[in-house]
Amino acid sequence: MSKVNNSNFYRYLFYSREKIHVWVFFLSIISLIFGFLNVYRNIFPSIYISSSFILLEELLRILTVLSTIYIILFLPSYPLFFLILKNKKYRFLEKISFTIIFNLCFYIISGYLGNLAGFSMTSLYFFTCVLSSYITFLFANFIFKGLKYGFKIQNPFKLKEKSFHLSSEISPPIKYIKKKISRNALLLIIFLLLLCSFYVVRYSYFFGTDGWAHIYITRFITDEHYLPLDEYFGAMGLHIFSSVIYFFSGIELVYLPKYFVFYSFMVTSLLFYNIQVRIFKNNNLALLGVFILQAFPLGFGNHLLIQFWPTSLTVIMCLEIFFLLYVRMQNFVKLEKPSREALLSNMIFCYSFAIILFVSAILTHTLVAVIMLISFIPFYLIYFLKDVNRGFDLALLCGMLGIFFVLLFSGVITEFVIYFNIFKYPWYYYAIGGICGSIGAIIVLKRIVRYISFSNGAFKKVIEGENSKIYSLIEDKYIYPVCLIVILGFILVFLIGITPMLNINFSKTLIGVESTVLILFSIWGLFLFQKKPRGKILLVWLLSFGVLIVASLAILPLGFGRIALLAVPVLVIGFVSYFYKLIKIQKSTSLKISLFLVSMVIFSFFAFYYDDLTDPDQDEYGLKRREVYSIMVFSKLSPEHCAIDSEFGWSYIFIYYGYPYGQSNGNLSSSELYDFLGGMQYLFHPSAHINESGVNILKSLKQELGSDVFLILDDTYLDTVHGGLGKLTNEEIKQYNNLNYLNKVLVSKSDKGTEIPYYWVI
């Protein structure tokens, strides 16, 4: 009897599809209450819990953080995607990603609109936006359902057997969850959480120094209550979103970048999983792709996502655009030409959502958003030239490009091209390059358009060698031998000892070998997979990135690495597509393939962690607490306006601690606070202080600038002129004790005796 009652209890609480939204509603209300409590404390900071209730204070803080996580993930748009827009074309996890990323866009656009309308960017403003929007969505759902089914008030807890779709014998919720989540998915989730935790404990604050610029802007918003659009080219997306997290949770801003990796990793993984499920229609292959993307040292997870960058949020939004376009394109690559119904199917939702995503991406990182948009255009252009209906969505991408120019020329975003100095060459250089590029593009496009076909069965015939064995011959005679040569070459270089002779970091060599092998199999996998109609778009996408990389080397060398990072997802898809081919020819269970995959995983982990623990760059990019504390002390005690020559990337740490929040009325910009002598780290060497004419450069700088000059010395520093790391010898460090024009005013010293002295130019 009790077993039956327990079964009914579990069914009553968890298994009714009609009741799950009720529990989500109650959870939303609870989260909003805790969010409001923190908002209330921001408005009235004098109200606090007595120190005698420390345990209650900690419990309230934990509940507030958990509520904030729920709010930023699911509110206010949960009712929109799960109640109002019940589109059966999208799966549950796809709707979850829609909800999370739409909320991200909602906060960004709300911040811009509120700032434009003259509202103060306060916790109360954002809480009001969330609450009012959530209520609006619920009310809209009530109206839509009322118009469709009639306005009837029902008991939400009324038990209906037809809504269970389950047998009378129901296991507890944990067993039910186990049935819904595969073991591989559970292991991957645990791995990603452990990986994020590793990055949290790996650094005292966070990886990289760029994050200090972004938390300074975030703190400016939270303290001054408006958007500093003169900072970071007017792209405030990350900073608005970070401000919302701070307003609702109360977490210290200096720790926000450290824990932000959980958001960037998990959301990217969910989105990339959804993309691959649509591509390969295989859950395990999708999980493998997520694992490779985040765990292999390709620069995407271990460099792009772990840094507190706007790039990560922009990539998330642009990948969601790709997902929408890819799902929609499946109707356009069938053997039959797309009908009018196929063109209009789900068009309003896709176009509206894609435009919201792109506008938010532009307002977060303009350059990355434009690069991603340009990478999407070629395959739609090819399809448009092949058949107008198949490339119908090219109009959407052109519209997005128009939106970018409208935002650029209206001054909402600044002209970032000036910063990167793209137009630094004579005009005829670009004219010749444009003409040659156009001619080459026309020739290539004509060949590709002629080659494109939408027939079925070509992929199967190629991988099984029914038409020609040329593909298997290429694989056996070129792909495998090249990979073997790369690996043997690495072993030979390592054994002979050429690596240290060439001053090449051993860990970087490991990563280079692995990346080369993966790229070879990725390109080959995409070349095979493009025989499927749904695979052609992926190969063209990779080629688009290849063209952009070549163009960046000619015009914008600094952008080469960034574009290469953006191409990593499609490379991973290519690598997984090779395993898709092995599954189709039933070789995925062979001992050789299993050993290859296991070897790749072991090699990847060894390369990744060896590089992370031995590469000196890791210490340079992750600041110690003593270093930050000394900057904080200096910022409080230094003169109002002085010149600083410090290590690259430290400037915004001084600004973060030195800016007079709430006292300047927004009239003081960050550039007016200090004079940072960028690119002058060569002055760390004592021999560079006196030029060929015998003039003391430091004293001359003090006279020219009319302010105090401080030299903050680090024995190992990032050389922005020659690249890599610069280092002072022990003799050079000792020379500073005998320089009579410098006075040591502050020092940061570690337990091991390592010092970072602050010298004042007398």
PDB file of N, CA and C in Angstrom, residues 20-97:
ATOM      1  N   ILE A  20       4.780  20.478 -14.099  1.00  0.00           N
ATOM      2  CA  ILE A  20       6.172  20.896 -13.988  1.00  0.00           C
ATOM      3  C   ILE A  20       6.303  22.404 -14.097  1.00  0.00           C
ATOM      4  N   HIS A  21       5.453  23.037 -14.909  1.00  0.00           N
ATOM      5  CA  HIS A  21       5.512  24.488 -15.059  1.00  0.00           C
ATOM      6  C   HIS A  21       5.072  25.192 -13.777  1.00  0.00           C
ATOM      7  N   VAL A  22       4.197  24.541 -13.010  1.00  0.00           N
ATOM      8  CA  VAL A  22       3.771  25.120 -11.738  1.00  0.00           C
ATOM      9  C   VAL A  22       4.935  25.155 -10.757  1.00  0.00           C
ATOM     10  N   TRP A  23       5.709  24.045 -10.724  1.00  0.00           N
ATOM     11  CA  TRP A  23       6.863  24.012  -9.822  1.00  0.00           C
ATOM     12  C   TRP A  23       7.939  24.999 -10.281  1.00  0.00           C
ATOM     13  N   VAL A  24       8.092  25.135 -11.574  1.00  0.00           N
ATOM     14  CA  VAL A  24       9.031  26.137 -12.085  1.00  0.00           C
ATOM     15  C   VAL A  24       8.584  27.539 -11.683  1.00  0.00           C
ATOM     16  N   PHE A  25       7.274  27.766 -11.731  1.00  0.00           N
ATOM     17  CA  PHE A  25       6.739  29.065 -11.325  1.00  0.00           C
ATOM     18  C   PHE A  25       7.058  29.355  -9.859  1.00  0.00           C
ATOM     19  N   PHE A  26       6.820  28.368  -8.973  1.00  0.00           N
ATOM     20  CA  PHE A  26       7.114  28.575  -7.554  1.00  0.00           C
ATOM     21  C   PHE A  26       8.607  28.806  -7.319  1.00  0.00           C
ATOM     22  N   LEU A  27       9.444  28.056  -8.041  1.00  0.00           N
ATOM     23  CA  LEU A  27      10.888  28.245  -7.904  1.00  0.00           C
ATOM     24  C   LEU A  27      11.293  29.629  -8.391  1.00  0.00           C
ATOM     25  N   SER A  28      10.639  30.109  -9.440  1.00  0.00           N
ATOM     26  CA  SER A  28      10.923  31.452  -9.948  1.00  0.00           C
ATOM     27  C   SER A  28      10.545  32.517  -8.921  1.00  0.00           C
ATOM     28  N   ILE A  29       9.389  32.349  -8.278  1.00  0.00           N
ATOM     29  CA  ILE A  29       8.955  33.312  -7.272  1.00  0.00           C
ATOM     30  C   ILE A  29       9.923  33.345  -6.098  1.00  0.00           C
ATOM     31  N   ILE A  30      10.359  32.161  -5.661  1.00  0.00           N
ATOM     32  CA  ILE A  30      11.313  32.100  -4.542  1.00  0.00           C
ATOM     33  C   ILE A  30      12.620  32.789  -4.919  1.00  0.00           C
ATOM     34  N   SER A  31      13.107  32.531  -6.128  1.00  0.00           N
ATOM     35  CA  SER A  31      14.362  33.154  -6.578  1.00  0.00           C
ATOM     36  C   SER A  31      14.210  34.665  -6.669  1.00  0.00           C
ATOM     37  N   LEU A  32      13.071  35.121  -7.170  1.00  0.00           N
ATOM     38  CA  LEU A  32      12.841  36.563  -7.267  1.00  0.00           C
ATOM     39  C   LEU A  32      12.766  37.207  -5.883  1.00  0.00           C
ATOM     40  N   ILE A  33      12.228  36.487  -4.909  1.00  0.00           N
ATOM     41  CA  ILE A  33      12.170  37.028  -3.545  1.00  0.00           C
ATOM     42  C   ILE A  33      13.577  37.227  -2.984  1.00  0.00           C
ATOM     43  N   PHE A  34      14.427  36.216  -3.154  1.00  0.00           N
ATOM     44  CA  PHE A  34      15.803  36.354  -2.663  1.00  0.00           C
ATOM     45  C   PHE A  34      16.560  37.419  -3.454  1.00  0.00           C
ATOM     46  N   GLY A  35      16.281  37.504  -4.758  1.00  0.00           N
ATOM     47  CA  GLY A  35      16.901  38.567  -5.540  1.00  0.00           C
ATOM     48  C   GLY A  35      16.465  39.933  -5.060  1.00  0.00           C
ATOM     49  N   PHE A  36      15.187  40.069  -4.722  1.00  0.00           N
ATOM     50  CA  PHE A  36      14.686  41.353  -4.232  1.00  0.00           C
ATOM     51  C   PHE A  36      15.297  41.710  -2.879  1.00  0.00           C
ATOM     52  N   LEU A  37      15.533  40.694  -2.031  1.00  0.00           N
ATOM     53  CA  LEU A  37      16.153  40.975  -0.730  1.00  0.00           C
ATOM     54  C   LEU A  37      17.532  41.598  -0.915  1.00  0.00           C
ATOM     55  N   ASN A  38      18.279  41.085  -1.887  1.00  0.00           N
ATOM     56  CA  ASN A  38      19.602  41.667  -2.125  1.00  0.00           C
ATOM     57  C   ASN A  38      19.487  43.049  -2.749  1.00  0.00           C
ATOM     58  N   VAL A  39      18.486  43.242  -3.615  1.00  0.00           N
ATOM     59  CA  VAL A  39      18.235  44.573  -4.182  1.00  0.00           C
ATOM     60  C   VAL A  39      17.878  45.549  -3.075  1.00  0.00           C
ATOM     61  N   TYR A  40      17.061  45.103  -2.140  1.00  0.00           N
ATOM     62  CA  TYR A  40      16.650  45.948  -1.015  1.00  0.00           C
ATOM     63  C   TYR A  40      17.855  46.350  -0.169  1.00  0.00           C
ATOM     64  N   ARG A  41      18.772  45.410   0.000  1.00  0.00           N
ATOM     65  CA  ARG A  41      19.979  45.713   0.781  1.00  0.00           C
ATOM     66  C   ARG A  41      20.894  46.663   0.025  1.00  0.00           C
ATOM     67  N   ASN A  42      20.872  46.615  -1.305  1.00  0.00           N
ATOM     68  CA  ASN A  42      21.665  47.575  -2.084  1.00  0.00           C
ATOM     69  C   ASN A  42      21.101  48.988  -1.944  1.00  0.00           C
ATOM     70  N   ILE A  43      19.751  49.082  -1.862  1.00  0.00           N
ATOM     71  CA  ILE A  43      19.126  50.396  -1.723  1.00  0.00           C
ATOM     72  C   ILE A  43      19.313  50.936  -0.307  1.00  0.00           C
ATOM     73  N   PHE A  44      19.216  50.045   0.669  1.00  0.00           N
ATOM     74  CA  PHE A  44      19.363  50.436   2.074  1.00  0.00           C
ATOM     75  C   PHE A  44      20.513  49.642   2.690  1.00  0.00           C
ATOM     76  N   PRO A  45      21.749  50.033   2.398  1.00  0.00           N
ATOM     77  CA  PRO A  45      22.910  49.264   2.876  1.00  0.00           C
ATOM     78  C   PRO A  45      23.065  49.266   4.387  1.00  0.00           C
ATOM     79  N   SER A  46      22.394  50.180   5.076  1.00  0.00           N
ATOM     80  CA  SER A  46      22.518  50.222   6.534  1.00  0.00           C
ATOM     81  C   SER A  46      21.799  49.061   7.194  1.00  0.00           C
ATOM     82  N   ILE A  47      20.906  48.386   6.452  1.00  0.00           N
ATOM     83  CA  ILE A  47      20.174  47.260   7.018  1.00  0.00           C
ATOM     84  C   ILE A  47      21.019  46.007   6.855  1.00  0.00           C
ATOM     85  N   TYR A  48      21.321  45.358   7.945  1.00  0.00           N
ATOM     86  CA  TYR A  48      22.147  44.159   7.900  1.00  0.00           C
ATOM     87  C   TYR A  48      21.756  43.242   9.039  1.00  0.00           C
ATOM     88  N   ILE A  49      22.168  42.005   8.914  1.00  0.00           N
ATOM     89  CA  ILE A  49      21.899  41.017   9.960  1.00  0.00           C
ATOM     90  C   ILE A  49      22.983  41.106  11.011  1.00  0.00           C
ATOM     91  N   SER A  50      22.605  41.009  12.249  1.00  0.00           N
ATOM     92  CA  SER A  50      23.557  41.126  13.350  1.00  0.00           C
ATOM     93  C   SER A  50      24.659  40.092  13.229  1.00  0.00           C
ATOM     94  N   SER A  51      25.850  40.473  13.674  1.00  0.00           N
ATOM     95  CA  SER A  51      27.007  39.571  13.580  1.00  0.00           C
ATOM     96  C   SER A  51      26.834  38.310  14.409  1.00  0.00           C
ATOM     97  N   SER A  52      25.882  38.307  15.340  1.00  0.00           N
ATOM     98  CA  SER A  52      25.642  37.116  16.155  1.00  0.00           C
ATOM     99  C   SER A  52      24.939  36.022  15.361  1.00  0.00           C
ATOM    100  N   PHE A  53      24.406  36.380  14.191  1.00  0.00           N
ATOM    101  CA  PHE A  53      23.725  35.412  13.333  1.00  0.00           C
ATOM    102  C   PHE A  53      24.563  35.160  12.087  1.00  0.00           C
ATOM    103  N   ILE A  54      25.813  34.807  12.287  1.00  0.00           N
ATOM    104  CA  ILE A  54      26.729  34.589  11.167  1.00  0.00           C
ATOM    105  C   ILE A  54      26.247  33.435  10.294  1.00  0.00           C
ATOM    106  N   LEU A  55      25.785  32.368  10.931  1.00  0.00           N
ATOM    107  CA  LEU A  55      25.325  31.205  10.179  1.00  0.00           C
ATOM    108  C   LEU A  55      24.138  31.561   9.299  1.00  0.00           C
ATOM    109  N   LEU A  56      23.210  32.365   9.841  1.00  0.00           N
ATOM    110  CA  LEU A  56      22.057  32.798   9.067  1.00  0.00           C
ATOM    111  C   LEU A  56      22.490  33.684   7.904  1.00  0.00           C
ATOM    112  N   GLU A  57      23.485  34.542   8.140  1.00  0.00           N
ATOM    113  CA  GLU A  57      23.999  35.415   7.087  1.00  0.00           C
ATOM    114  C   GLU A  57      24.616  34.604   5.953  1.00  0.00           C
ATOM    115  N   GLU A  58      25.399  33.562   6.311  1.00  0.00           N
ATOM    116  CA  GLU A  58      26.022  32.727   5.290  1.00  0.00           C
ATOM    117  C   GLU A  58      24.970  31.931   4.515  1.00  0.00           C
ATOM    118  N   LEU A  59      23.956  31.440   5.230  1.00  0.00           N
ATOM    119  CA  LEU A  59      22.890  30.701   4.564  1.00  0.00           C
ATOM    120  C   LEU A  59      22.138  31.603   3.597  1.00  0.00           C
ATOM    121  N   LEU A  60      21.860  32.819   4.017  1.00  0.00           N
ATOM    122  CA  LEU A  60      21.176  33.771   3.148  1.00  0.00           C
ATOM    123  C   LEU A  60      22.026  34.112   1.936  1.00  0.00           C
ATOM    124  N   ARG A  61      23.331  34.213   2.125  1.00  0.00           N
ATOM    125  CA  ARG A  61      24.226  34.529   1.007  1.00  0.00           C
ATOM    126  C   ARG A  61      24.244  33.395  -0.013  1.00  0.00           C
ATOM    127  N   ILE A  62      24.285  32.152   0.481  1.00  0.00           N
ATOM    128  CA  ILE A  62      24.284  31.001  -0.426  1.00  0.00           C
ATOM    129  C   ILE A  62      22.978  30.930  -1.205  1.00  0.00           C
ATOM    130  N   LEU A  63      21.859  31.127  -0.518  1.00  0.00           N
ATOM    131  CA  LEU A  63      20.561  31.087  -1.186  1.00  0.00           C
ATOM    132  C   LEU A  63      20.429  32.219  -2.206  1.00  0.00           C
ATOM    133  N   THR A  64      21.013  33.367  -1.875  1.00  0.00           N
ATOM    134  CA  THR A  64      20.974  34.498  -2.812  1.00  0.00           C
ATOM    135  C   THR A  64      21.766  34.191  -4.075  1.00  0.00           C
ATOM    136  N   VAL A  65      22.939  33.574  -3.913  1.00  0.00           N
ATOM    137  CA  VAL A  65      23.757  33.209  -5.075  1.00  0.00           C
ATOM    138  C   VAL A  65      23.036  32.171  -5.932  1.00  0.00           C
ATOM    139  N   LEU A  66      22.439  31.159  -5.283  1.00  0.00           N
ATOM    140  CA  LEU A  66      21.704  30.136  -6.032  1.00  0.00           C
ATOM    141  C   LEU A  66      20.511  30.745  -6.759  1.00  0.00           C
ATOM    142  N   SER A  67      19.841  31.677  -6.118  1.00  0.00           N
ATOM    143  CA  SER A  67      18.713  32.352  -6.759  1.00  0.00           C
ATOM    144  C   SER A  67      19.174  33.182  -7.946  1.00  0.00           C
ATOM    145  N   THR A  68      20.338  33.816  -7.805  1.00  0.00           N
ATOM    146  CA  THR A  68      20.884  34.598  -8.917  1.00  0.00           C
ATOM    147  C   THR A  68      21.197  33.715 -10.113  1.00  0.00           C
ATOM    148  N   ILE A  69      21.771  32.550  -9.849  1.00  0.00           N
ATOM    149  CA  ILE A  69      22.061  31.603 -10.930  1.00  0.00           C
ATOM    150  C   ILE A  69      20.781  31.221 -11.652  1.00  0.00           C
ATOM    151  N   TYR A  70      19.742  30.956 -10.883  1.00  0.00           N
ATOM    152  CA  TYR A  70      18.460  30.584 -11.493  1.00  0.00           C
ATOM    153  C   TYR A  70      17.889  31.741 -12.316  1.00  0.00           C
ATOM    154  N   ILE A  71      17.976  32.952 -11.772  1.00  0.00           N
ATOM    155  CA  ILE A  71      17.389  34.112 -12.461  1.00  0.00           C
ATOM    156  C   ILE A  71      18.088  34.375 -13.789  1.00  0.00           C
ATOM    157  N   ILE A  72      19.425  34.408 -13.783  1.00  0.00           N
ATOM    158  CA  ILE A  72      20.133  34.748 -15.019  1.00  0.00           C
ATOM    159  C   ILE A  72      20.013  33.639 -16.066  1.00  0.00           C
ATOM    160  N   LEU A  73      19.735  32.405 -15.620  1.00  0.00           N
ATOM    161  CA  LEU A  73      19.598  31.311 -16.571  1.00  0.00           C
ATOM    162  C   LEU A  73      18.186  31.200 -17.141  1.00  0.00           C
ATOM    163  N   PHE A  74      17.172  31.395 -16.312  1.00  0.00           N
ATOM    164  CA  PHE A  74      15.816  31.046 -16.729  1.00  0.00           C
ATOM    165  C   PHE A  74      14.816  32.202 -16.747  1.00  0.00           C
ATOM    166  N   LEU A  75      15.164  33.326 -16.178  1.00  0.00           N
ATOM    167  CA  LEU A  75      14.204  34.431 -16.138  1.00  0.00           C
ATOM    168  C   LEU A  75      14.736  35.613 -16.941  1.00  0.00           C
ATOM    169  N   PRO A  76      13.849  36.283 -17.669  1.00  0.00           N
ATOM    170  CA  PRO A  76      12.388  36.143 -17.622  1.00  0.00           C
ATOM    171  C   PRO A  76      11.787  35.273 -18.721  1.00  0.00           C
ATOM    172  N   SER A  77      12.607  34.608 -19.573  1.00  0.00           N
ATOM    173  CA  SER A  77      12.076  34.082 -20.836  1.00  0.00           C
ATOM    174  C   SER A  77      11.633  32.627 -20.778  1.00  0.00           C
ATOM    175  N   TYR A  78      11.657  31.992 -19.603  1.00  0.00           N
ATOM    176  CA  TYR A  78      11.201  30.603 -19.547  1.00  0.00           C
ATOM    177  C   TYR A  78       9.773  30.456 -20.077  1.00  0.00           C
ATOM    178  N   PRO A  79       8.804  31.281 -19.647  1.00  0.00           N
ATOM    179  CA  PRO A  79       7.448  31.134 -20.202  1.00  0.00           C
ATOM    180  C   PRO A  79       7.381  31.348 -21.711  1.00  0.00           C
ATOM    181  N   LEU A  80       8.273  32.153 -22.246  1.00  0.00           N
ATOM    182  CA  LEU A  80       8.248  32.446 -23.678  1.00  0.00           C
ATOM    183  C   LEU A  80       8.510  31.201 -24.503  1.00  0.00           C
ATOM    184  N   PHE A  81       9.524  30.417 -24.126  1.00  0.00           N
ATOM    185  CA  PHE A  81       9.932  29.269 -24.933  1.00  0.00           C
ATOM    186  C   PHE A  81       9.239  27.981 -24.542  1.00  0.00           C
ATOM    187  N   PHE A  82       8.760  27.873 -23.309  1.00  0.00           N
ATOM    188  CA  PHE A  82       8.156  26.623 -22.865  1.00  0.00           C
ATOM    189  C   PHE A  82       6.637  26.687 -22.750  1.00  0.00           C
ATOM    190  N   LEU A  83       6.060  27.886 -22.787  1.00  0.00           N
ATOM    191  CA  LEU A  83       4.612  28.007 -22.688  1.00  0.00           C
ATOM    192  C   LEU A  83       4.002  28.661 -23.925  1.00  0.00           C
ATOM    193  N   ILE A  84       4.575  29.789 -24.332  1.00  0.00           N
ATOM    194  CA  ILE A  84       3.994  30.535 -25.458  1.00  0.00           C
ATOM    195  C   ILE A  84       4.413  29.944 -26.796  1.00  0.00           C
ATOM    196  N   LEU A  85       5.730  29.782 -26.995  1.00  0.00           N
ATOM    197  CA  LEU A  85       6.253  29.276 -28.269  1.00  0.00           C
ATOM    198  C   LEU A  85       6.536  27.782 -28.148  1.00  0.00           C
ATOM    199  N   LYS A  86       5.500  27.004 -28.140  1.00  0.00           N
ATOM    200  CA  LYS A  86       5.671  25.550 -28.025  1.00  0.00           C
ATOM    201  C   LYS A  86       5.984  24.971 -29.398  1.00  0.00           C
ATOM    202  N   ASN A  87       7.177  25.260 -29.874  1.00  0.00           N
ATOM    203  CA  ASN A  87       7.582  24.801 -31.197  1.00  0.00           C
ATOM    204  C   ASN A  87       8.143  23.384 -31.083  1.00  0.00           C
ATOM    205  N   LYS A  88       7.436  22.434 -31.661  1.00  0.00           N
ATOM    206  CA  LYS A  88       7.850  21.034 -31.530  1.00  0.00           C
ATOM    207  C   LYS A  88       9.059  20.703 -32.390  1.00  0.00           C
ATOM    208  N   LYS A  89       9.523  21.629 -33.220  1.00  0.00           N
ATOM    209  CA  LYS A  89      10.711  21.375 -34.029  1.00  0.00           C
ATOM    210  C   LYS A  89      11.979  21.392 -33.189  1.00  0.00           C
ATOM    211  N   TYR A  90      11.897  21.963 -31.999  1.00  0.00           N
ATOM    212  CA  TYR A  90      13.076  22.075 -31.154  1.00  0.00           C
ATOM    213  C   TYR A  90      12.941  21.170 -29.934  1.00  0.00           C
ATOM    214  N   ARG A  91      14.050  20.558 -29.570  1.00  0.00           N
ATOM    215  CA  ARG A  91      14.066  19.632 -28.443  1.00  0.00           C
ATOM    216  C   ARG A  91      14.181  20.387 -27.121  1.00  0.00           C
ATOM    217  N   PHE A  92      14.060  19.627 -26.043  1.00  0.00           N
ATOM    218  CA  PHE A  92      14.060  20.218 -24.705  1.00  0.00           C
ATOM    219  C   PHE A  92      15.356  20.976 -24.420  1.00  0.00           C
ATOM    220  N   LEU A  93      16.508  20.335 -24.667  1.00  0.00           N
ATOM    221  CA  LEU A  93      17.792  20.994 -24.391  1.00  0.00           C
ATOM    222  C   LEU A  93      18.010  22.194 -25.303  1.00  0.00           C
ATOM    223  N   GLU A  94      17.467  22.144 -26.493  1.00  0.00           N
ATOM    224  CA  GLU A  94      17.574  23.297 -27.391  1.00  0.00           C
ATOM    225  C   GLU A  94      16.767  24.473 -26.862  1.00  0.00           C
ATOM    226  N   LYS A  95      15.614  24.199 -26.283  1.00  0.00           N
ATOM    227  CA  LYS A  95      14.814  25.261 -25.674  1.00  0.00           C
ATOM    228  C   LYS A  95      15.501  25.822 -24.432  1.00  0.00           C
ATOM    229  N   ILE A  96      16.182  24.942 -23.703  1.00  0.00           N
ATOM    230  CA  ILE A  96      16.949  25.418 -22.539  1.00  0.00           C
ATOM    231  C   ILE A  96      18.025  26.404 -22.988  1.00  0.00           C
ATOM    232  N   SER A  97      18.752  26.058 -24.047  1.00  0.00           N
ATOM    233  CA  SER A  97      19.789  26.971 -24.544  1.00  0.00           C
ATOM    234  C   SER A  97      19.160  28.259 -25.079  1.00  0.00           C
TER     235      SER A  97
END
